[in-house]
Amino acid sequence: MMRGSWKIRIFIGLAIVAFAFFKKCSNTEENPYTGKSQLISLTTEEEIAIGLQSAPQMAQEYGGLYQDAEAQAYVDMVGAKLVNNSIAKQTPYQYDFHLLADPNTINAFALPGGQIFITYALYSKLQNEDQLAGVLGHEVGHVLGRHSAERIANTEFWQTISQGASVGADAGGLVSGIGQNVLLGNGRGDELESDDLGVRFMLKAGYNPREMIGVMQILKDAAGPSRVPEFQSTHPDPDNRIENIEASIRKYGG
Ligand SMILES: [Zn+2]
């Protein structure tokens, strides 16, 4: 009796794991803009809808929009220049660039589908238009690279696997631990890919990509010797990023 139920559990567990892998195969597609093969479960329409839906709440978490029409128009202008001169224009995404009021949190981020944000704290530290283009170009890279959508699909995949494993062999905790590491690993790769795309967009739009290194310096200074800002927790070390950016500049002949 015990032996029978053990076998059934293994069978169900394996079926769940097999289903997860089947879904992974059928949902893996090549990103036409980066050439990267990635696991995606959302349509571009869903990405855009999620971004638009979450944008007001995200803005609220950073003190709402910065109340200066001139500064916002400047951010819009630089963002539009990057999009209109690069492959970003060929994507189905609607890019919106928002300047947020938060004067303390140095951050910039992108929601899936094209909603892009920069805090006043970071904006006010930038020394020139090229550096602003560097920050916004990096965020456009996250959108076009479909990094959020990929993270969502990977999370679903690992949730299904760990369900299967916990039914089959009570090893769910172990497998979901691996899943989290994979997610964090992807996050680092995403940042470096976005820096690379950012350099590409900057060159196309006539900006100096070396100013991206200036942005890294600002991030480094903001971090201080001991304090780890929010930006750092999701972004790789600025020194690693500088090396990567320099390689991209050489690659694209900037
Ligand atoms: Zn990033």
Short mmCIF file of C-alpha atoms and ligand atoms in Angstrom, two decimals:
data_model
loop_
_atom_site.label_atom_id
_atom_site.label_comp_id
_atom_site.label_asym_id
_atom_site.label_seq_id
_atom_site.Cartn_x
_atom_site.Cartn_y
_atom_site.Cartn_z
CA MET A 1 0.00 0.00 0.00
CA MET A 2 2.74 2.46 1.02
CA ARG A 3 4.89 1.34 -1.88
CA GLY A 4 2.03 1.95 -4.35
CA SER A 5 1.34 5.52 -3.24
CA TRP A 6 5.09 6.25 -3.35
CA LYS A 7 5.17 5.13 -6.99
CA ILE A 8 2.14 7.22 -7.86
CA ARG A 9 3.73 10.27 -6.27
CA ILE A 10 6.91 9.79 -8.28
CA PHE A 11 4.83 9.35 -11.42
CA ILE A 12 2.80 12.53 -10.82
CA GLY A 13 5.97 14.43 -9.88
CA LEU A 14 7.70 13.36 -13.09
CA ALA A 15 4.59 14.24 -15.12
CA ILE A 16 4.61 17.78 -13.66
CA VAL A 17 8.33 18.16 -14.36
CA ALA A 18 7.88 16.80 -17.91
CA PHE A 19 5.03 19.27 -18.45
CA ALA A 20 7.23 22.15 -17.26
CA PHE A 21 9.97 21.15 -19.71
CA PHE A 22 7.47 20.69 -22.55
CA LYS A 23 6.10 24.18 -21.88
CA LYS A 24 9.64 25.54 -21.71
CA CYS A 25 10.43 24.12 -25.15
CA SER A 26 7.24 25.40 -26.73
CA ASN A 27 7.62 28.86 -25.11
CA THR A 28 11.26 29.41 -26.01
CA GLU A 29 11.64 32.01 -28.75
CA GLU A 30 14.41 34.04 -30.28
CA ASN A 31 14.32 37.74 -29.51
CA PRO A 32 14.33 39.36 -32.98
CA TYR A 33 16.12 42.48 -31.68
CA THR A 34 18.89 40.88 -29.62
CA GLY A 35 19.11 37.42 -31.23
CA LYS A 36 18.96 35.86 -27.76
CA SER A 37 16.89 32.73 -27.26
CA GLN A 38 14.64 33.17 -24.22
CA LEU A 39 11.74 31.63 -22.33
CA ILE A 40 8.68 33.90 -22.75
CA SER A 41 5.09 33.24 -21.68
CA LEU A 42 3.62 36.73 -22.20
CA THR A 43 2.61 38.30 -25.52
CA THR A 44 3.96 41.78 -26.31
CA GLU A 45 0.39 43.09 -25.81
CA GLU A 46 0.37 41.59 -22.31
CA GLU A 47 3.77 43.13 -21.55
CA ILE A 48 2.49 46.57 -22.62
CA ALA A 49 -0.71 46.13 -20.56
CA ILE A 50 1.23 45.07 -17.43
CA GLY A 51 3.57 48.07 -17.80
CA LEU A 52 0.74 50.58 -18.27
CA GLN A 53 -1.21 49.07 -15.39
CA SER A 54 1.72 49.15 -12.94
CA ALA A 55 3.13 52.55 -13.95
CA PRO A 56 1.00 54.79 -11.66
CA GLN A 57 1.74 52.61 -8.62
CA MET A 58 5.48 52.53 -9.36
CA ALA A 59 5.50 56.33 -9.76
CA GLN A 60 3.68 56.66 -6.43
CA GLU A 61 6.38 54.63 -4.67
CA TYR A 62 8.93 57.26 -5.73
CA GLY A 63 6.92 60.32 -4.67
CA GLY A 64 4.95 60.63 -7.91
CA LEU A 65 6.02 62.56 -10.99
CA TYR A 66 8.53 65.40 -10.70
CA GLN A 67 6.52 68.59 -11.12
CA ASP A 68 8.58 70.44 -13.71
CA ALA A 69 7.27 70.37 -17.29
CA GLU A 70 10.57 71.62 -18.72
CA ALA A 71 12.67 68.87 -17.10
CA GLN A 72 10.10 66.24 -18.13
CA ALA A 73 10.16 67.56 -21.72
CA TYR A 74 13.97 67.25 -21.72
CA VAL A 75 13.74 63.61 -20.58
CA ASP A 76 11.10 62.96 -23.27
CA MET A 77 13.32 64.57 -25.92
CA VAL A 78 16.38 62.45 -25.07
CA GLY A 79 14.26 59.28 -24.82
CA ALA A 80 12.60 59.93 -28.19
CA LYS A 81 15.99 60.58 -29.82
CA LEU A 82 17.26 57.19 -28.62
CA VAL A 83 14.13 55.33 -29.73
CA ASN A 84 13.70 57.04 -33.12
CA ASN A 85 17.31 56.43 -34.17
CA SER A 86 17.60 52.76 -33.16
CA ILE A 87 15.95 49.35 -33.57
CA ALA A 88 13.75 50.31 -30.59
CA LYS A 89 11.56 52.11 -33.14
CA GLN A 90 10.85 48.80 -34.94
CA THR A 91 9.49 47.13 -31.79
CA PRO A 92 5.76 47.11 -30.95
CA TYR A 93 6.47 48.80 -27.60
CA GLN A 94 5.24 52.30 -26.68
CA TYR A 95 8.07 54.03 -24.88
CA ASP A 96 7.18 56.54 -22.15
CA PHE A 97 9.85 58.24 -20.07
CA HIS A 98 8.87 59.45 -16.58
CA LEU A 99 10.87 61.73 -14.29
CA LEU A 100 10.01 60.81 -10.68
CA ALA A 101 10.06 63.24 -7.75
CA ASP A 102 12.12 61.11 -5.29
CA PRO A 103 15.12 63.32 -4.35
CA ASN A 104 16.97 60.63 -2.33
CA THR A 105 16.78 57.28 -4.10
CA ILE A 106 19.25 57.04 -6.98
CA ASN A 107 17.44 54.76 -9.39
CA ALA A 108 16.14 54.14 -12.88
CA PHE A 109 14.05 51.21 -14.02
CA ALA A 110 11.79 49.90 -16.76
CA LEU A 111 8.49 48.06 -16.66
CA PRO A 112 7.73 45.55 -19.43
CA GLY A 113 6.30 47.09 -22.59
CA GLY A 114 8.09 50.46 -22.49
CA GLN A 115 7.29 52.39 -19.29
CA ILE A 116 10.65 53.85 -18.19
CA PHE A 117 11.46 55.80 -15.02
CA ILE A 118 14.32 57.86 -13.62
CA THR A 119 14.32 59.45 -10.17
CA TYR A 120 15.15 63.10 -9.67
CA ALA A 121 17.95 61.95 -7.32
CA LEU A 122 19.75 60.28 -10.24
CA TYR A 123 18.69 62.87 -12.84
CA SER A 124 20.12 65.75 -10.76
CA LYS A 125 23.51 64.00 -10.49
CA LEU A 126 23.93 63.64 -14.27
CA GLN A 127 26.39 66.08 -15.83
CA ASN A 128 25.23 66.16 -19.47
CA GLU A 129 22.69 64.98 -22.04
CA ASP A 130 24.86 62.00 -23.04
CA GLN A 131 24.75 60.63 -19.49
CA LEU A 132 20.95 60.93 -19.44
CA ALA A 133 20.93 59.11 -22.79
CA GLY A 134 23.11 56.42 -21.18
CA VAL A 135 20.65 55.83 -18.33
CA LEU A 136 17.57 55.87 -20.59
CA GLY A 137 19.27 53.75 -23.26
CA HIS A 138 20.06 51.09 -20.64
CA GLU A 139 16.38 51.02 -19.62
CA VAL A 140 15.20 50.82 -23.26
CA GLY A 141 17.54 47.81 -23.43
CA HIS A 142 15.60 46.09 -20.62
CA VAL A 143 12.31 46.62 -22.51
CA LEU A 144 13.58 45.45 -25.88
CA GLY A 145 15.50 42.60 -24.24
CA ARG A 146 12.14 41.53 -22.66
CA HIS A 147 13.95 40.95 -19.37
CA SER A 148 10.87 41.25 -17.12
CA ALA A 149 8.85 38.89 -19.31
CA GLU A 150 11.74 36.41 -19.26
CA ARG A 151 11.98 36.63 -15.46
CA ILE A 152 8.23 36.02 -15.14
CA ALA A 153 8.42 32.96 -17.42
CA ASN A 154 11.47 31.58 -15.57
CA THR A 155 9.71 32.01 -12.24
CA GLU A 156 6.68 30.11 -13.54
CA PHE A 157 8.96 27.37 -14.85
CA TRP A 158 10.78 26.93 -11.52
CA GLN A 159 7.50 27.05 -9.58
CA THR A 160 6.15 24.19 -11.69
CA ILE A 161 9.39 22.21 -11.33
CA SER A 162 9.46 22.64 -7.56
CA GLN A 163 5.80 21.56 -7.37
CA GLY A 164 6.69 18.43 -9.31
CA ALA A 165 9.72 17.79 -7.15
CA SER A 166 7.85 18.25 -3.88
CA VAL A 167 5.10 15.85 -5.00
CA GLY A 168 7.62 13.30 -6.28
CA ALA A 169 10.50 13.38 -3.86
CA ASP A 170 9.97 16.06 -1.22
CA ALA A 171 12.93 17.97 -2.64
CA GLY A 172 10.97 21.07 -3.50
CA GLY A 173 12.98 23.33 -1.23
CA LEU A 174 16.22 22.28 -2.85
CA VAL A 175 14.96 22.84 -6.38
CA SER A 176 13.35 26.20 -5.65
CA GLY A 177 16.70 27.25 -4.14
CA ILE A 178 18.39 26.47 -7.44
CA GLY A 179 15.63 28.38 -9.23
CA GLN A 180 16.32 31.51 -7.24
CA ASN A 181 20.01 31.35 -8.04
CA VAL A 182 19.16 31.01 -11.71
CA LEU A 183 16.90 34.07 -11.46
CA LEU A 184 19.61 36.18 -9.84
CA GLY A 185 22.13 34.95 -12.43
CA ASN A 186 19.80 36.04 -15.20
CA GLY A 187 19.43 39.43 -13.57
CA ARG A 188 23.16 40.08 -13.81
CA GLY A 189 23.27 38.99 -17.44
CA ASP A 190 20.28 41.24 -18.16
CA GLU A 191 22.11 44.27 -16.76
CA LEU A 192 25.16 43.64 -18.90
CA GLU A 193 23.00 43.06 -22.00
CA SER A 194 21.16 46.35 -21.30
CA ASP A 195 24.47 48.22 -20.98
CA ASP A 196 25.54 46.75 -24.33
CA LEU A 197 22.23 47.74 -25.97
CA GLY A 198 22.48 51.17 -24.34
CA VAL A 199 25.88 51.74 -25.98
CA ARG A 200 24.40 50.69 -29.35
CA PHE A 201 21.44 53.09 -29.03
CA MET A 202 23.70 55.96 -27.92
CA LEU A 203 25.96 55.56 -30.94
CA LYS A 204 22.95 55.39 -33.31
CA ALA A 205 21.49 58.57 -31.79
CA GLY A 206 24.83 60.42 -32.00
CA TYR A 207 25.62 60.37 -28.27
CA ASN A 208 29.05 59.73 -26.80
CA PRO A 209 28.89 56.23 -25.28
CA ARG A 210 31.93 56.92 -23.09
CA GLU A 211 29.63 59.08 -20.95
CA MET A 212 28.02 55.82 -19.82
CA ILE A 213 31.24 55.28 -17.86
CA GLY A 214 30.59 58.66 -16.20
CA VAL A 215 27.21 57.32 -15.11
CA MET A 216 28.93 54.28 -13.56
CA GLN A 217 31.23 56.65 -11.65
CA ILE A 218 28.16 58.51 -10.31
CA LEU A 219 26.65 55.21 -9.18
CA LYS A 220 29.92 54.21 -7.54
CA ASP A 221 30.23 57.53 -5.68
CA ALA A 222 26.58 57.31 -4.61
CA ALA A 223 27.24 53.89 -3.14
CA GLY A 224 29.97 55.27 -0.84
CA PRO A 225 32.41 53.00 0.95
CA SER A 226 29.82 51.11 2.97
CA ARG A 227 26.27 52.01 1.95
CA VAL A 228 24.65 49.81 -0.72
CA PRO A 229 21.94 51.76 -2.53
CA GLU A 230 18.87 50.16 -4.05
CA PHE A 231 20.30 50.44 -7.55
CA GLN A 232 23.26 48.28 -6.52
CA SER A 233 21.12 45.44 -5.25
CA THR A 234 19.76 44.75 -8.74
CA HIS A 235 22.77 45.89 -10.74
CA PRO A 236 26.23 44.31 -10.97
CA ASP A 237 29.25 46.11 -9.61
CA PRO A 238 29.94 49.37 -11.54
CA ASP A 239 33.56 48.27 -12.16
CA ASN A 240 32.36 45.10 -13.92
CA ARG A 241 29.93 47.18 -15.90
CA ILE A 242 32.65 49.65 -16.97
CA GLU A 243 34.72 46.78 -18.43
CA ASN A 244 31.66 45.49 -20.26
CA ILE A 245 30.77 48.98 -21.58
CA GLU A 246 34.32 49.52 -22.84
CA ALA A 247 34.14 46.19 -24.68
CA SER A 248 30.82 47.25 -26.28
CA ILE A 249 32.27 50.59 -27.39
CA ARG A 250 35.17 48.75 -29.05
CA LYS A 251 32.75 46.23 -30.61
CA TYR A 252 30.49 48.88 -32.17
CA GLY A 253 33.40 51.12 -33.10
CA GLY A 254 32.47 54.14 -30.97
ZN ZN B 1 19.25 47.79 -15.33
#
